[in-house]
Amino acid sequence: MFKFIFKRILTAVPVLLAVVTVTFFLIRSAPGGPFDSEKTVSPEILENLNIHYRLNDPLYLQYLDYLKNLLKGDFGPSFKYPGRTVNEMIFSGLPITFELGLYALLTAMAFGIISGVFAALKPNTLQDYVPMSFAMAGICMPSFLLGPLLVLIFGIWLNWLPVSGWGDAQGDKILPTITLGASYAAYIARLTRTGMIEIMSMDFIRMARAKGLSEPIIVIRHALKGGILPVVSFLGPATAGLLAGSFVIETIFQIPGLGRFYVQAAFNRDYTMIMGATIFFSALIIIFNLISDVITVWLNPKLKHEIFKGA
Amino acid sequence: MKHLPNKGLCLLVLAILLNILFFACTDKRKTNVSQGTKNQILHMGNGTEPQDLDPHIVTGVPEHNIISALMEGLVSEDPKDLSPRPGMAESWSISKDRMTYTFKIRKDARWSNGDQLTSDDFVFSWRRILSPSLACEYAYMMHYLKNAKKFNKDEITDFSKVGVKAIDSHTLQVTLESPTPFFLSILSHFSTFPVHRQTIERFGAIDKRGTKWTRPGNHVGNGPFILKRWELNKIIVVEKNQLYWDAQKVRLNGINFYPVENQSTEERMFRSGQLHITSTLSSEKIAVYKEKSPELLKIVPYLGTYYYLFNTLKKPFDDPDVRMALAMSIDRKKIVEKITKGGQIPAFSFTPPDTAGYTPKANIPFDIKGAKELLSKAGYPDGKGFPPAEILYNTSEGHRKTAVVIQQMWKNALNIDVTLVNQDWKVYLNSRKTKDFHIARAGWIGDYADPNTFLDMFVTGGGNNHSGWSDAVYDDLIEKASKTVSREKRFELFQEAEKILLNQVPIIPIYIYTNSSLIYPDVKGRHPNILDHHPYKYIFLSSED
């Protein structure tokens, strides 16, 4: 197992290096620089800005410098926000994006798995159709529609919950969590249903029934472990998606997370901030995929066997 | 064990129900607005996250809104007409030739840490903004000072040659390059504000960009408020500064600035009582508020012009007749009524009307028949043989709609086809700068209330003159105006210059911008004006009429 993890981490290094290199040269080849604005900056001022941020150096030197600093864990100063470093900005937004992602993931799993299991127990009945219709609606409804809709109902018409903010007023985390979690809950519900239906028709379940075990015990003790396997392998990309995809939610609900910085940085040509956020998100995606693979292997005896034989 | 799942489920359902019940029972939560009005705390939507709070680094409106609460220049602005009022200077005198200004710095002027503010602070600060390696984008605001431009361009290094001198600790003498009638209004621009020398030097050198001196706890200012809290992308909180010279006039106890970029989010925050004022309002919402709650909607003309720009170096736009034909066939009234819908004013000349008392006399007529004649005179009768051309705009729904309508107007009136090209903001700016366009949309917001800020941008080789247009007589008129003392004579020169500009049409003025925002009636003492500047010391909150 350790060998498997170690190997995966080793392969991550060239992947990250490729991300760094491609991003570095791509953003610099995009037309327009960080200091272009409606009011044109005079050539002398521009020259001094370029000197300050070392944009006058040959590109390969800038690249090598960047790599050198990166190894020290230094993402450099932000071009758009002169008094801030990229590290500072990432670490001010990250805990909030993480918290939001975590709540959304837990909500999605709770709702998704429960309704998926219920649907799978009596397929093609009302107990199946109702939650699955909701799931379908959840998948189809984009968050930029669901968010404002929930705000309108619960924030403005009913006036139960705050319309924006994060940790400022009682209950202001509820609507963003639901909005972000909704479509993932829907996916998880569908995946759980599929997985559970397959498992429930297997021999060992029939065996358990024959032994006279009660239905809840069969579901929870025996079926669930295999039934949610598709969910577990979905969790890796889902977690990464939740973190990276929080941009829309952060904008709608005015949450000071990392997603907003990332998108703004691209528009502003804030080179260092784009680099920092891209590297960070890539690393997160790699890590979460790894974790989800490890859990899948651990839950699935068939895979475990193959990997250990291969290793 | 057997019943556990059911129990768990029951608990979950119960928890959800209780939660909903709880929120349903806590009726009508207290809002920022009601609380704020009671405690004199103003809650303001403020557009984007400020780049920084260093007046010598930043350039934007959100930054202006915060800096003008924290700092003050030699003069301040009248809340109604923005005319110069005493600020750090309690009085000033101007020499006969209007080249030398002598400011008396008030004795009770203090920094927020208690230090006395002296004329040396201004000399230091102006040296800072003009330091070439600080690379201040607004340094040109100070170029009216004698030798300032040379110092800023590193042509001279001796700052004592620049026209600012501390005669004694409370007398500041300023010498200009030429009589600059709007010089006093420039002094209320944040780029001329003083910074606290010891603080700047504690966190870096005079010309060091991006130090931490602007953070709460480090920041030392001289304005009516002091910086208390700054959470990235979330909030900036300022509190009343008891050491401010005019503190007894300041009625607000504090201001909370929220960087809300999304217009819809901001509008929802306003509706739910989280904001007293929004920074903007989308054009779709303007119609709704006009009908349902006109008392909350404020639409005010702004010192800015939305225009189209020709690349006069490219055929067929090198021909003034072609440019004029296109300019004459745009129905501006239709654009502001059907597309922008924010009370914008159709623009037939470039400088907005009543800019510091100047209203352009020349204008571009809306005359389709005349336009057709001009186009055939230029060799394209009924649009025949007109080469393919493009309208370039930065990606935005509003710009797209306007471009579509203009495309249609040209097709109907002149039978010419243009295509639309949209580019991401920075790509678009780059295309404009490198003159890689035929016709581009553009906007210009005046830096100060004077026609000069509009007309001097089209001089030959001007940094913002992307049209490639050049006219020696025009250049001469602008140059003369900068040296003319008499207001009437200056305005005459500007009238002549504007006439040339509108005859040659390197640009097509389309409309004068307006500022639309939502404001609760609780906010008092905030007067509409063309720069959208609202000195906070005159603002207060009251739910009474």
PDB file of C-alpha atoms in Angstrom, chain A residues 77-185:
ATOM      1  CA  PRO A  77       4.071  39.419  -4.735  1.00  0.00           C
ATOM      2  CA  SER A  78       0.677  40.045  -6.283  1.00  0.00           C
ATOM      3  CA  PHE A  79       0.813  42.386  -9.278  1.00  0.00           C
ATOM      4  CA  LYS A  80      -2.678  43.694  -8.775  1.00  0.00           C
ATOM      5  CA  TYR A  81      -2.539  44.224  -5.013  1.00  0.00           C
ATOM      6  CA  PRO A  82       0.848  45.870  -4.413  1.00  0.00           C
ATOM      7  CA  GLY A  83       0.925  45.357  -0.656  1.00  0.00           C
ATOM      8  CA  ARG A  84       0.012  41.671  -0.716  1.00  0.00           C
ATOM      9  CA  THR A  85       1.903  38.488  -1.389  1.00  0.00           C
ATOM     10  CA  VAL A  86       0.234  35.623  -3.205  1.00  0.00           C
ATOM     11  CA  ASN A  87       0.903  33.387  -0.209  1.00  0.00           C
ATOM     12  CA  GLU A  88      -0.983  35.789   2.031  1.00  0.00           C
ATOM     13  CA  MET A  89      -3.929  35.935  -0.337  1.00  0.00           C
ATOM     14  CA  ILE A  90      -4.128  32.179  -0.815  1.00  0.00           C
ATOM     15  CA  PHE A  91      -3.998  31.527   2.896  1.00  0.00           C
ATOM     16  CA  SER A  92      -6.585  34.180   3.666  1.00  0.00           C
ATOM     17  CA  GLY A  93      -9.068  32.658   1.236  1.00  0.00           C
ATOM     18  CA  LEU A  94      -8.223  28.992   1.582  1.00  0.00           C
ATOM     19  CA  PRO A  95      -9.644  28.212   5.046  1.00  0.00           C
ATOM     20  CA  ILE A  96     -12.952  29.724   4.013  1.00  0.00           C
ATOM     21  CA  THR A  97     -13.082  27.865   0.700  1.00  0.00           C
ATOM     22  CA  PHE A  98     -12.162  24.662   2.564  1.00  0.00           C
ATOM     23  CA  GLU A  99     -14.829  25.171   5.178  1.00  0.00           C
ATOM     24  CA  LEU A 100     -17.459  25.873   2.552  1.00  0.00           C
ATOM     25  CA  GLY A 101     -16.343  22.837   0.536  1.00  0.00           C
ATOM     26  CA  LEU A 102     -16.367  20.590   3.574  1.00  0.00           C
ATOM     27  CA  TYR A 103     -19.878  21.586   4.663  1.00  0.00           C
ATOM     28  CA  ALA A 104     -21.137  21.216   1.120  1.00  0.00           C
ATOM     29  CA  LEU A 105     -19.526  17.800   0.788  1.00  0.00           C
ATOM     30  CA  LEU A 106     -20.966  16.547   4.078  1.00  0.00           C
ATOM     31  CA  THR A 107     -24.403  17.848   3.173  1.00  0.00           C
ATOM     32  CA  ALA A 108     -24.160  16.322  -0.278  1.00  0.00           C
ATOM     33  CA  MET A 109     -23.098  12.959   1.134  1.00  0.00           C
ATOM     34  CA  ALA A 110     -25.761  12.894   3.822  1.00  0.00           C
ATOM     35  CA  PHE A 111     -28.596  13.758   1.498  1.00  0.00           C
ATOM     36  CA  GLY A 112     -27.200  11.890  -1.489  1.00  0.00           C
ATOM     37  CA  ILE A 113     -26.464   8.579   0.187  1.00  0.00           C
ATOM     38  CA  ILE A 114     -29.670   8.462   2.217  1.00  0.00           C
ATOM     39  CA  SER A 115     -31.938   9.244  -0.715  1.00  0.00           C
ATOM     40  CA  GLY A 116     -29.921   6.961  -3.019  1.00  0.00           C
ATOM     41  CA  VAL A 117     -30.285   4.037  -0.628  1.00  0.00           C
ATOM     42  CA  PHE A 118     -33.989   4.671  -0.196  1.00  0.00           C
ATOM     43  CA  ALA A 119     -34.487   4.804  -3.928  1.00  0.00           C
ATOM     44  CA  ALA A 120     -32.517   1.600  -4.463  1.00  0.00           C
ATOM     45  CA  LEU A 121     -34.501  -0.384  -1.884  1.00  0.00           C
ATOM     46  CA  LYS A 122     -37.675  -0.157  -3.934  1.00  0.00           C
ATOM     47  CA  PRO A 123     -36.611   0.598  -7.480  1.00  0.00           C
ATOM     48  CA  ASN A 124     -39.251   1.861  -9.906  1.00  0.00           C
ATOM     49  CA  THR A 125     -41.735   2.788  -7.204  1.00  0.00           C
ATOM     50  CA  LEU A 126     -42.732   6.163  -5.835  1.00  0.00           C
ATOM     51  CA  GLN A 127     -39.961   5.824  -3.237  1.00  0.00           C
ATOM     52  CA  ASP A 128     -37.514   5.719  -6.157  1.00  0.00           C
ATOM     53  CA  TYR A 129     -39.102   8.277  -8.468  1.00  0.00           C
ATOM     54  CA  VAL A 130     -39.498  11.109  -5.974  1.00  0.00           C
ATOM     55  CA  PRO A 131     -35.881  11.367  -4.754  1.00  0.00           C
ATOM     56  CA  MET A 132     -34.517  10.638  -8.232  1.00  0.00           C
ATOM     57  CA  SER A 133     -36.619  13.399  -9.790  1.00  0.00           C
ATOM     58  CA  PHE A 134     -35.211  15.762  -7.212  1.00  0.00           C
ATOM     59  CA  ALA A 135     -31.745  14.484  -8.037  1.00  0.00           C
ATOM     60  CA  MET A 136     -32.299  15.077 -11.724  1.00  0.00           C
ATOM     61  CA  ALA A 137     -33.480  18.616 -10.997  1.00  0.00           C
ATOM     62  CA  GLY A 138     -30.452  19.137  -8.775  1.00  0.00           C
ATOM     63  CA  ILE A 139     -28.059  18.072 -11.511  1.00  0.00           C
ATOM     64  CA  CYS A 140     -29.746  20.258 -14.077  1.00  0.00           C
ATOM     65  CA  MET A 141     -30.092  23.376 -11.962  1.00  0.00           C
ATOM     66  CA  PRO A 142     -26.937  25.494 -12.192  1.00  0.00           C
ATOM     67  CA  SER A 143     -25.757  27.055  -8.946  1.00  0.00           C
ATOM     68  CA  PHE A 144     -25.936  30.570 -10.336  1.00  0.00           C
ATOM     69  CA  LEU A 145     -29.680  30.018 -10.610  1.00  0.00           C
ATOM     70  CA  LEU A 146     -30.240  28.004  -7.448  1.00  0.00           C
ATOM     71  CA  GLY A 147     -28.254  30.460  -5.290  1.00  0.00           C
ATOM     72  CA  PRO A 148     -30.197  33.611  -6.098  1.00  0.00           C
ATOM     73  CA  LEU A 149     -33.433  31.625  -5.984  1.00  0.00           C
ATOM     74  CA  LEU A 150     -32.753  30.407  -2.445  1.00  0.00           C
ATOM     75  CA  VAL A 151     -31.677  33.903  -1.428  1.00  0.00           C
ATOM     76  CA  LEU A 152     -34.865  35.350  -2.819  1.00  0.00           C
ATOM     77  CA  ILE A 153     -37.061  32.862  -0.953  1.00  0.00           C
ATOM     78  CA  PHE A 154     -35.260  32.475   2.366  1.00  0.00           C
ATOM     79  CA  GLY A 155     -33.347  35.730   2.521  1.00  0.00           C
ATOM     80  CA  ILE A 156     -35.679  38.323   1.122  1.00  0.00           C
ATOM     81  CA  TRP A 157     -39.273  37.024   1.077  1.00  0.00           C
ATOM     82  CA  LEU A 158     -39.231  35.000   4.288  1.00  0.00           C
ATOM     83  CA  ASN A 159     -36.339  36.930   5.836  1.00  0.00           C
ATOM     84  CA  TRP A 160     -35.113  33.854   7.720  1.00  0.00           C
ATOM     85  CA  LEU A 161     -31.498  33.782   6.616  1.00  0.00           C
ATOM     86  CA  PRO A 162     -28.876  36.381   5.692  1.00  0.00           C
ATOM     87  CA  VAL A 163     -28.447  36.929   1.953  1.00  0.00           C
ATOM     88  CA  SER A 164     -24.661  37.114   2.062  1.00  0.00           C
ATOM     89  CA  GLY A 165     -21.567  36.846   4.193  1.00  0.00           C
ATOM     90  CA  TRP A 166     -19.680  34.039   5.874  1.00  0.00           C
ATOM     91  CA  GLY A 167     -19.522  33.770   9.649  1.00  0.00           C
ATOM     92  CA  ASP A 168     -20.821  37.298  10.239  1.00  0.00           C
ATOM     93  CA  ALA A 169     -24.444  36.653  11.065  1.00  0.00           C
ATOM     94  CA  GLN A 170     -26.332  33.676  12.444  1.00  0.00           C
ATOM     95  CA  GLY A 171     -27.129  31.161   9.747  1.00  0.00           C
ATOM     96  CA  ASP A 172     -25.275  32.846   6.884  1.00  0.00           C
ATOM     97  CA  LYS A 173     -23.459  29.597   6.073  1.00  0.00           C
ATOM     98  CA  ILE A 174     -26.621  27.625   5.372  1.00  0.00           C
ATOM     99  CA  LEU A 175     -27.625  28.923   1.945  1.00  0.00           C
ATOM    100  CA  PRO A 176     -24.133  28.803   0.374  1.00  0.00           C
ATOM    101  CA  THR A 177     -23.635  25.261   1.688  1.00  0.00           C
ATOM    102  CA  ILE A 178     -26.913  24.056   0.230  1.00  0.00           C
ATOM    103  CA  THR A 179     -26.319  25.819  -3.082  1.00  0.00           C
ATOM    104  CA  LEU A 180     -22.861  24.366  -3.512  1.00  0.00           C
ATOM    105  CA  GLY A 181     -23.823  20.923  -2.221  1.00  0.00           C
ATOM    106  CA  ALA A 182     -27.066  20.501  -4.173  1.00  0.00           C
ATOM    107  CA  SER A 183     -25.757  19.268  -7.484  1.00  0.00           C
ATOM    108  CA  TYR A 184     -23.210  16.996  -5.783  1.00  0.00           C
ATOM    109  CA  ALA A 185     -25.954  15.560  -3.572  1.00  0.00           C
TER     110      ALA A 185
END
